[in-house]
PDB file of C-alpha atoms and ligand atoms in Angstrom:
ATOM      1  CA  MET A   1     -15.613 154.540 -19.341  1.00 97.00           C
ATOM      2  CA  ARG A   2     -13.285 154.164 -22.344  1.00 98.00           C
ATOM      3  CA  LEU A   3     -15.299 153.171 -25.423  1.00 98.00           C
ATOM      4  CA  PHE A   4     -13.681 152.110 -28.693  1.00 98.00           C
ATOM      5  CA  ASN A   5     -15.824 152.843 -31.770  1.00 98.00           C
ATOM      6  CA  GLY A   6     -14.521 150.894 -34.785  1.00 98.00           C
ATOM      7  CA  CYS A   7     -15.612 151.708 -38.362  1.00 98.00           C
ATOM      8  CA  PRO A   8     -17.553 154.575 -36.799  1.00 98.00           C
ATOM      9  CA  GLY A   9     -18.607 156.696 -39.764  1.00 97.00           C
ATOM     10  CA  PHE A  10     -20.110 159.874 -38.345  1.00 98.00           C
ATOM     11  CA  GLY A  11     -20.266 158.242 -34.904  1.00 98.00           C
ATOM     12  CA  ALA A  12     -24.051 158.561 -34.802  1.00 98.00           C
ATOM     13  CA  ASN A  13     -24.244 155.563 -32.441  1.00 98.00           C
ATOM     14  CA  THR A  14     -22.370 157.611 -29.791  1.00 98.00           C
ATOM     15  CA  HIS A  15     -24.032 160.970 -30.504  1.00 98.00           C
ATOM     16  CA  LEU A  16     -26.253 160.995 -27.404  1.00 98.00           C
ATOM     17  CA  LEU A  17     -23.699 159.659 -24.906  1.00 98.00           C
ATOM     18  CA  ASP A  18     -22.889 161.807 -21.911  1.00 96.00           C
ATOM     19  CA  GLY A  19     -19.447 162.790 -20.609  1.00 95.00           C
ATOM     20  CA  LYS A  20     -19.136 159.537 -18.631  1.00 96.00           C
ATOM     21  CA  TYR A  21     -17.856 157.976 -21.862  1.00 98.00           C
ATOM     22  CA  GLU A  22     -14.410 158.710 -23.297  1.00 98.00           C
ATOM     23  CA  VAL A  23     -14.998 157.757 -26.906  1.00 98.00           C
ATOM     24  CA  THR A  24     -12.254 156.924 -29.431  1.00 98.00           C
ATOM     25  CA  HIS A  25     -13.353 156.570 -33.067  1.00 98.00           C
ATOM     26  CA  VAL A  26     -10.994 155.079 -35.673  1.00 98.00           C
ATOM     27  CA  GLU A  27     -12.332 155.896 -39.128  1.00 98.00           C
ATOM     28  CA  MET A  28     -10.589 155.202 -42.412  1.00 97.00           C
ATOM     29  CA  PHE A  29     -11.956 158.066 -44.508  1.00 97.00           C
ATOM     30  CA  GLN A  30     -10.728 161.572 -43.731  1.00 97.00           C
ATOM     31  CA  LYS A  31     -13.897 163.419 -44.831  1.00 96.00           C
ATOM     32  CA  ILE A  32     -16.134 161.167 -42.747  1.00 97.00           C
ATOM     33  CA  ALA A  33     -13.758 161.473 -39.773  1.00 98.00           C
ATOM     34  CA  ASP A  34     -13.836 165.284 -40.144  1.00 98.00           C
ATOM     35  CA  VAL A  35     -17.639 165.341 -39.798  1.00 98.00           C
ATOM     36  CA  ASN A  36     -17.450 162.944 -36.847  1.00 98.00           C
ATOM     37  CA  LYS A  37     -14.950 165.296 -35.140  1.00 98.00           C
ATOM     38  CA  GLU A  38     -17.129 168.337 -35.852  1.00 98.00           C
ATOM     39  CA  LEU A  39     -20.150 166.561 -34.347  1.00 98.00           C
ATOM     40  CA  HIS A  40     -18.204 165.249 -31.319  1.00 98.00           C
ATOM     41  CA  PRO A  41     -15.545 167.775 -30.270  1.00 97.00           C
ATOM     42  CA  GLY A  42     -15.104 165.968 -26.931  1.00 97.00           C
ATOM     43  CA  HIS A  43     -14.282 162.618 -28.554  1.00 98.00           C
ATOM     44  CA  THR A  44     -10.988 161.400 -29.993  1.00 98.00           C
ATOM     45  CA  VAL A  45     -11.214 160.796 -33.746  1.00 98.00           C
ATOM     46  CA  ILE A  46      -8.298 158.974 -35.388  1.00 98.00           C
ATOM     47  CA  VAL A  47      -7.971 158.443 -39.133  1.00 98.00           C
ATOM     48  CA  GLY A  48      -6.793 154.909 -39.710  1.00 98.00           C
ATOM     49  CA  ASP A  49      -7.663 151.224 -39.843  1.00 98.00           C
ATOM     50  CA  SER A  50      -9.792 150.264 -36.852  1.00 98.00           C
ATOM     51  CA  TYR A  51      -8.911 146.570 -37.082  1.00 98.00           C
ATOM     52  CA  ASP A  52      -5.156 147.223 -36.877  1.00 98.00           C
ATOM     53  CA  TYR A  53      -5.653 149.837 -34.184  1.00 98.00           C
ATOM     54  CA  PHE A  54      -7.892 147.614 -32.069  1.00 98.00           C
ATOM     55  CA  GLN A  55      -5.633 144.567 -32.362  1.00 97.00           C
ATOM     56  CA  ALA A  56      -2.746 146.634 -31.019  1.00 98.00           C
ATOM     57  CA  ASN A  57      -4.669 148.612 -28.385  1.00 98.00           C
ATOM     58  CA  HIS A  58      -7.743 146.653 -27.277  1.00 98.00           C
ATOM     59  CA  ASP A  59      -6.504 146.331 -23.692  1.00 97.00           C
ATOM     60  CA  LYS A  60      -6.776 150.129 -23.355  1.00 98.00           C
ATOM     61  CA  PHE A  61     -10.583 150.123 -23.729  1.00 98.00           C
ATOM     62  CA  ASP A  62     -13.358 149.137 -21.303  1.00 97.00           C
ATOM     63  CA  MET A  63     -15.845 148.396 -24.055  1.00 98.00           C
ATOM     64  CA  ALA A  64     -15.985 148.178 -27.845  1.00 98.00           C
ATOM     65  CA  TRP A  65     -18.425 148.783 -30.686  1.00 98.00           C
ATOM     66  CA  PHE A  66     -17.728 147.961 -34.345  1.00 98.00           C
ATOM     67  CA  SER A  67     -19.878 148.762 -37.399  1.00 98.00           C
ATOM     68  CA  PRO A  68     -18.045 146.965 -40.242  1.00 97.00           C
ATOM     69  CA  ASN A  69     -18.818 147.915 -43.827  1.00 92.00           C
ATOM     70  CA  CYS A  70     -22.089 146.357 -44.914  1.00 90.00           C
ATOM     71  CA  GLN A  71     -21.748 146.772 -48.708  1.00 86.00           C
ATOM     72  CA  THR A  72     -20.947 143.114 -49.404  1.00 87.00           C
ATOM     73  CA  HIS A  73     -23.522 141.701 -46.950  1.00 87.00           C
ATOM     74  CA  THR A  74     -26.626 143.787 -47.544  1.00 88.00           C
ATOM     75  CA  ARG A  75     -29.695 142.400 -49.288  1.00 87.00           C
ATOM     76  CA  MET A  76     -29.302 145.356 -51.691  1.00 82.00           C
ATOM     77  CA  VAL A  77     -26.541 143.491 -53.579  1.00 81.00           C
ATOM     78  CA  LYS A  78     -29.213 141.061 -54.761  1.00 81.00           C
ATOM     79  CA  ALA A  79     -31.577 143.822 -55.864  1.00 75.00           C
ATOM     80  CA  THR A  80     -31.582 143.891 -59.655  1.00 60.00           C
ATOM     81  CA  ARG A  81     -30.574 147.524 -60.075  1.00 60.00           C
ATOM     82  CA  HIS A  82     -27.457 146.970 -57.968  1.00 58.00           C
ATOM     83  CA  ASN A  83     -26.649 143.387 -58.939  1.00 61.00           C
ATOM     84  CA  VAL A  84     -23.019 143.563 -57.814  1.00 66.00           C
ATOM     85  CA  ASN A  85     -21.393 140.157 -57.471  1.00 78.00           C
ATOM     86  CA  ARG A  86     -18.727 140.413 -54.799  1.00 84.00           C
ATOM     87  CA  ILE A  87     -17.416 137.895 -52.301  1.00 91.00           C
ATOM     88  CA  PRO A  88     -18.749 139.039 -48.896  1.00 91.00           C
ATOM     89  CA  ASP A  89     -16.089 140.321 -46.512  1.00 93.00           C
ATOM     90  CA  MET A  90     -16.369 137.519 -43.963  1.00 94.00           C
ATOM     91  CA  THR A  91     -13.172 138.456 -42.092  1.00 96.00           C
ATOM     92  CA  GLY A  92     -14.314 142.038 -41.566  1.00 96.00           C
ATOM     93  CA  LEU A  93     -17.491 140.764 -39.898  1.00 97.00           C
ATOM     94  CA  TYR A  94     -17.148 137.169 -38.639  1.00 97.00           C
ATOM     95  CA  GLY A  95     -13.338 137.235 -38.156  1.00 98.00           C
ATOM     96  CA  LEU A  96     -13.889 140.278 -36.004  1.00 98.00           C
ATOM     97  CA  ILE A  97     -16.655 138.609 -33.950  1.00 98.00           C
ATOM     98  CA  ILE A  98     -14.386 135.578 -33.365  1.00 98.00           C
ATOM     99  CA  PHE A  99     -11.516 137.858 -32.319  1.00 98.00           C
ATOM    100  CA  LEU A 100     -13.734 139.749 -29.865  1.00 98.00           C
ATOM    101  CA  THR A 101     -15.196 136.527 -28.454  1.00 98.00           C
ATOM    102  CA  HIS A 102     -11.802 134.964 -27.776  1.00 98.00           C
ATOM    103  CA  PHE A 103      -9.377 137.817 -27.184  1.00 97.00           C
ATOM    104  CA  TYR A 104     -11.315 140.777 -25.812  1.00 98.00           C
ATOM    105  CA  SER A 105     -12.482 140.628 -22.224  1.00 95.00           C
ATOM    106  CA  GLY A 106     -14.675 143.753 -22.098  1.00 97.00           C
ATOM    107  CA  PRO A 107     -18.285 144.046 -23.240  1.00 98.00           C
ATOM    108  CA  TRP A 108     -18.590 144.475 -27.010  1.00 98.00           C
ATOM    109  CA  VAL A 109     -21.113 144.803 -29.796  1.00 98.00           C
ATOM    110  CA  VAL A 110     -20.823 144.401 -33.568  1.00 98.00           C
ATOM    111  CA  GLU A 111     -23.516 145.905 -35.792  1.00 98.00           C
ATOM    112  CA  ASN A 112     -24.352 145.119 -39.392  1.00 96.00           C
ATOM    113  CA  VAL A 113     -27.358 145.075 -41.703  1.00 94.00           C
ATOM    114  CA  VAL A 114     -29.558 142.021 -42.131  1.00 94.00           C
ATOM    115  CA  PRO A 115     -27.581 140.090 -44.799  1.00 95.00           C
ATOM    116  CA  PHE A 116     -28.823 138.370 -47.973  1.00 93.00           C
ATOM    117  CA  TYR A 117     -27.618 134.983 -46.595  1.00 94.00           C
ATOM    118  CA  LYS A 118     -28.196 133.181 -43.281  1.00 96.00           C
ATOM    119  CA  PRO A 119     -25.779 134.748 -40.743  1.00 97.00           C
ATOM    120  CA  LEU A 120     -22.828 132.421 -40.063  1.00 97.00           C
ATOM    121  CA  ILE A 121     -22.877 133.374 -36.393  1.00 97.00           C
ATOM    122  CA  GLU A 122     -26.264 133.729 -34.729  1.00 97.00           C
ATOM    123  CA  PRO A 123     -26.853 137.406 -33.850  1.00 97.00           C
ATOM    124  CA  THR A 124     -27.838 138.439 -30.335  1.00 97.00           C
ATOM    125  CA  LEU A 125     -30.520 140.863 -31.464  1.00 96.00           C
ATOM    126  CA  ARG A 126     -32.278 142.374 -34.456  1.00 96.00           C
ATOM    127  CA  VAL A 127     -33.544 145.960 -34.365  1.00 96.00           C
ATOM    128  CA  GLY A 128     -35.181 147.111 -37.606  1.00 92.00           C
ATOM    129  CA  ARG A 129     -32.716 146.563 -40.485  1.00 91.00           C
ATOM    130  CA  HIS A 130     -29.728 146.014 -38.179  1.00 95.00           C
ATOM    131  CA  LEU A 131     -28.326 142.888 -36.531  1.00 97.00           C
ATOM    132  CA  PHE A 132     -26.220 143.061 -33.379  1.00 98.00           C
ATOM    133  CA  TRP A 133     -23.771 140.493 -32.056  1.00 97.00           C
ATOM    134  CA  SER A 134     -22.627 140.926 -28.461  1.00 98.00           C
ATOM    135  CA  ASN A 135     -21.172 139.090 -25.478  1.00 97.00           C
ATOM    136  CA  LYS A 136     -23.902 140.683 -23.329  1.00 96.00           C
ATOM    137  CA  MET A 137     -27.620 139.983 -23.412  1.00 93.00           C
ATOM    138  CA  LEU A 138     -29.376 142.961 -24.963  1.00 94.00           C
ATOM    139  CA  PHE A 139     -33.060 143.410 -24.279  1.00 92.00           C
ATOM    140  CA  GLY A 140     -35.951 145.821 -24.717  1.00 92.00           C
ATOM    141  CA  ILE A 141     -34.101 147.983 -27.256  1.00 96.00           C
ATOM    142  CA  GLU A 142     -36.705 150.281 -28.812  1.00 95.00           C
ATOM    143  CA  ASP A 143     -36.478 150.863 -32.565  1.00 96.00           C
ATOM    144  CA  VAL A 144     -36.851 154.350 -34.034  1.00 96.00           C
ATOM    145  CA  PRO A 145     -39.222 154.223 -37.035  1.00 92.00           C
ATOM    146  CA  ARG A 146     -37.460 155.254 -40.250  1.00 89.00           C
ATOM    147  CA  PRO A 147     -38.658 158.147 -42.414  1.00 84.00           C
ATOM    148  CA  LYS A 148     -40.720 157.323 -45.508  1.00 82.00           C
ATOM    149  CA  ASN A 149     -38.697 156.497 -48.660  1.00 79.00           C
ATOM    150  CA  PHE A 150     -35.672 155.698 -46.511  1.00 76.00           C
ATOM    151  CA  ILE A 151     -33.928 153.717 -49.257  1.00 73.00           C
ATOM    152  CA  ASN A 152     -35.094 155.587 -52.355  1.00 76.00           C
ATOM    153  CA  ASN A 153     -34.707 159.191 -51.261  1.00 78.00           C
ATOM    154  CA  ALA A 154     -31.319 159.468 -52.979  1.00 82.00           C
ATOM    155  CA  ASN A 155     -31.036 163.247 -53.280  1.00 89.00           C
ATOM    156  CA  ILE A 156     -30.172 166.339 -51.235  1.00 93.00           C
ATOM    157  CA  ALA A 157     -33.703 166.599 -49.806  1.00 91.00           C
ATOM    158  CA  GLY A 158     -33.424 162.938 -48.750  1.00 91.00           C
ATOM    159  CA  ALA A 159     -30.058 163.593 -47.117  1.00 93.00           C
ATOM    160  CA  ASP A 160     -31.485 166.598 -45.255  1.00 94.00           C
ATOM    161  CA  ALA A 161     -34.425 164.479 -44.054  1.00 92.00           C
ATOM    162  CA  MET A 162     -31.940 161.860 -42.806  1.00 94.00           C
ATOM    163  CA  LYS A 163     -29.885 164.494 -40.954  1.00 96.00           C
ATOM    164  CA  GLU A 164     -33.024 165.739 -39.272  1.00 95.00           C
ATOM    165  CA  TRP A 165     -34.186 162.225 -38.367  1.00 96.00           C
ATOM    166  CA  LEU A 166     -30.774 161.378 -36.897  1.00 97.00           C
ATOM    167  CA  GLY A 167     -30.368 164.761 -35.187  1.00 98.00           C
ATOM    168  CA  LEU A 168     -26.952 165.260 -36.849  1.00 98.00           C
ATOM    169  CA  ASP A 169     -26.369 168.910 -37.614  1.00 96.00           C
ATOM    170  CA  PHE A 170     -23.535 169.575 -40.058  1.00 96.00           C
ATOM    171  CA  GLU A 171     -23.005 171.457 -43.303  1.00 96.00           C
ATOM    172  CA  GLY A 172     -22.662 169.681 -46.633  1.00 94.00           C
ATOM    173  CA  TYR A 173     -22.719 166.051 -47.711  1.00 94.00           C
ATOM    174  CA  VAL A 174     -20.112 163.312 -47.712  1.00 93.00           C
ATOM    175  CA  TYR A 175     -20.010 160.809 -50.565  1.00 92.00           C
ATOM    176  CA  TYR A 176     -18.691 157.311 -49.840  1.00 84.00           C
ATOM    177  CA  LYS A 177     -16.215 155.917 -52.397  1.00 81.00           C
ATOM    178  CA  GLY A 178     -17.910 156.021 -55.851  1.00 75.00           C
ATOM    179  CA  ASN A 179     -21.436 156.417 -54.451  1.00 82.00           C
ATOM    180  CA  HIS A 180     -23.223 159.502 -55.805  1.00 85.00           C
ATOM    181  CA  CYS A 181     -26.035 159.450 -53.250  1.00 90.00           C
ATOM    182  CA  PRO A 182     -25.693 162.218 -50.620  1.00 92.00           C
ATOM    183  CA  ALA A 183     -27.911 160.242 -48.222  1.00 91.00           C
ATOM    184  CA  GLN A 184     -25.853 157.010 -48.273  1.00 90.00           C
ATOM    185  CA  THR A 185     -23.361 157.920 -45.515  1.00 93.00           C
ATOM    186  CA  LEU A 186     -26.343 158.972 -43.388  1.00 95.00           C
ATOM    187  CA  ARG A 187     -28.309 155.786 -44.114  1.00 91.00           C
ATOM    188  CA  ASN A 188     -25.273 153.866 -42.819  1.00 91.00           C
ATOM    189  CA  CYS A 189     -25.739 155.388 -39.371  1.00 96.00           C
ATOM    190  CA  VAL A 190     -27.181 153.630 -36.368  1.00 97.00           C
ATOM    191  CA  HIS A 191     -29.810 155.940 -34.922  1.00 97.00           C
ATOM    192  CA  PRO A 192     -28.311 157.755 -31.894  1.00 98.00           C
ATOM    193  CA  LYS A 193     -31.220 156.637 -29.668  1.00 98.00           C
ATOM    194  CA  ILE A 194     -30.549 152.982 -30.508  1.00 98.00           C
ATOM    195  CA  GLY A 195     -26.782 153.423 -30.009  1.00 98.00           C
ATOM    196  CA  LYS A 196     -27.368 155.005 -26.619  1.00 98.00           C
ATOM    197  CA  GLN A 197     -29.683 152.234 -25.398  1.00 97.00           C
ATOM    198  CA  ILE A 198     -27.215 149.522 -26.451  1.00 98.00           C
ATOM    199  CA  ILE A 199     -24.091 151.212 -25.085  1.00 98.00           C
ATOM    200  CA  GLU A 200     -25.815 151.841 -21.771  1.00 97.00           C
ATOM    201  CA  GLN A 201     -26.712 148.141 -21.517  1.00 96.00           C
ATOM    202  CA  LEU A 202     -23.099 147.189 -22.273  1.00 96.00           C
ATOM    203  CA  THR A 203     -21.778 149.479 -19.570  1.00 96.00           C
ATOM    204  CA  PRO A 204     -20.573 147.590 -16.500  1.00 89.00           C
ATOM    205  CA  GLY A 205     -22.942 148.248 -13.601  1.00 88.00           C
ATOM    206  CA  PHE A 206     -26.017 148.655 -15.868  1.00 86.00           C
ATOM    207  CA  THR A 207     -29.155 147.551 -14.109  1.00 78.00           C
ATOM    208  CA  ALA A 208     -32.436 147.032 -15.899  1.00 69.00           C
ATOM    209  CA  ARG A 209     -35.406 149.149 -14.897  1.00 64.00           C
ATOM    210  CA  ILE A 210     -38.330 146.962 -13.992  1.00 59.00           C
ATOM    211  CA  ASN A 211     -41.633 148.758 -14.548  1.00 53.00           C
TER     212      ASN A 211
HETATM  213  C1  LIG B 301     -21.622 151.423 -41.442  1.00 52.59           C
HETATM  214  S1  LIG B 301     -20.618 152.849 -41.359  1.00 52.59           S
HETATM  215  C2  LIG B 301     -20.683 153.192 -39.634  1.00 52.59           C
HETATM  216  C3  LIG B 301     -21.910 153.917 -39.119  1.00 52.59           C
HETATM  217  C4  LIG B 301     -21.896 154.206 -37.614  1.00 52.59           C
HETATM  218  N1  LIG B 301     -22.200 153.014 -36.857  1.00 52.59           N
HETATM  219  C5  LIG B 301     -22.842 155.306 -37.168  1.00 52.59           C
HETATM  220  O1  LIG B 301     -23.744 155.052 -36.377  1.00 52.59           O
HETATM  221  O2  LIG B 301     -22.659 156.450 -37.637  1.00 52.59           O
HETATM  222  C6  LIG B 301     -19.037 152.129 -41.615  1.00 52.59           C
HETATM  223  C7  LIG B 301     -17.852 153.103 -41.620  1.00 52.59           C
HETATM  224  O3  LIG B 301     -16.665 152.320 -41.445  1.00 52.59           O
HETATM  225  C8  LIG B 301     -15.611 152.899 -42.172  1.00 52.59           C
HETATM  226  N2  LIG B 301     -14.594 151.833 -42.358  1.00 52.59           N
HETATM  227  C9  LIG B 301     -14.654 150.761 -43.171  1.00 52.59           C
HETATM  228  N3  LIG B 301     -13.583 149.962 -43.006  1.00 52.59           N
HETATM  229  C10 LIG B 301     -12.824 150.553 -42.048  1.00 52.59           C
HETATM  230  C11 LIG B 301     -11.612 150.216 -41.406  1.00 52.59           C
HETATM  231  N4  LIG B 301     -10.948 149.105 -41.721  1.00 52.59           N
HETATM  232  N5  LIG B 301     -11.140 151.045 -40.452  1.00 52.59           N
HETATM  233  C12 LIG B 301     -11.796 152.197 -40.134  1.00 52.59           C
HETATM  234  N6  LIG B 301     -12.954 152.557 -40.693  1.00 52.59           N
HETATM  235  C13 LIG B 301     -13.469 151.762 -41.639  1.00 52.59           C
HETATM  236  C14 LIG B 301     -16.264 153.409 -43.427  1.00 52.59           C
HETATM  237  O4  LIG B 301     -15.509 154.455 -44.002  1.00 52.59           O
HETATM  238  C15 LIG B 301     -17.613 153.893 -42.882  1.00 52.59           C
HETATM  239  O5  LIG B 301     -17.539 155.254 -42.550  1.00 52.59           O
END
């Protein structure tokens, strides 16, 4: 099963997948891609623009996941201490969803945070602080409760707690753009247990277990 993982970060969403999946990540930032590769030696990790790559190669994948940047959509931009006024990147999120809906025939999912505005396209599912848009019905996805002080634990101890919670074992910390918080790139992750549940439901042939 060839899975495309766009804007993958550390690839936490694919961390618990078994060898049935041939995963290709296309990540823009070298240092983040390096950690992804270290965590997933069996996956292909390409440094580049996932939108360009996917437009050119989408017919080579059986299924697709995208986690576009959330910085301009998150409710945090309205929090007083951040108070950054930026035009939300609608193309990176909604342009992508429209592209997938009309031009991609495989199962797909797009993940983002709950935004500060009413979503322009109705999401398929909400799990905790994340919204998911998909062309498949997703159901019964179990959330993984977040550690205490998830947002405010902006130090090395907080980053270590996040690594432990996510089950991602790597040395050091990666800082995203100008952000000085060592936990930020980890907070951006989808918990591996949630990623696994969703990807399994997207997989052709998935049948629900009825208890
Ligand atoms: C929200 S994080 C992804 C987290 C991921 N879902 C996980 O579970 O680990 C978004 C990532 O997308 C990357 N990114 C942003 N724009 C990109 C682009 N155009 N092409 C490739 N990667 C991009 C960022 O560098 C960042 O690492």
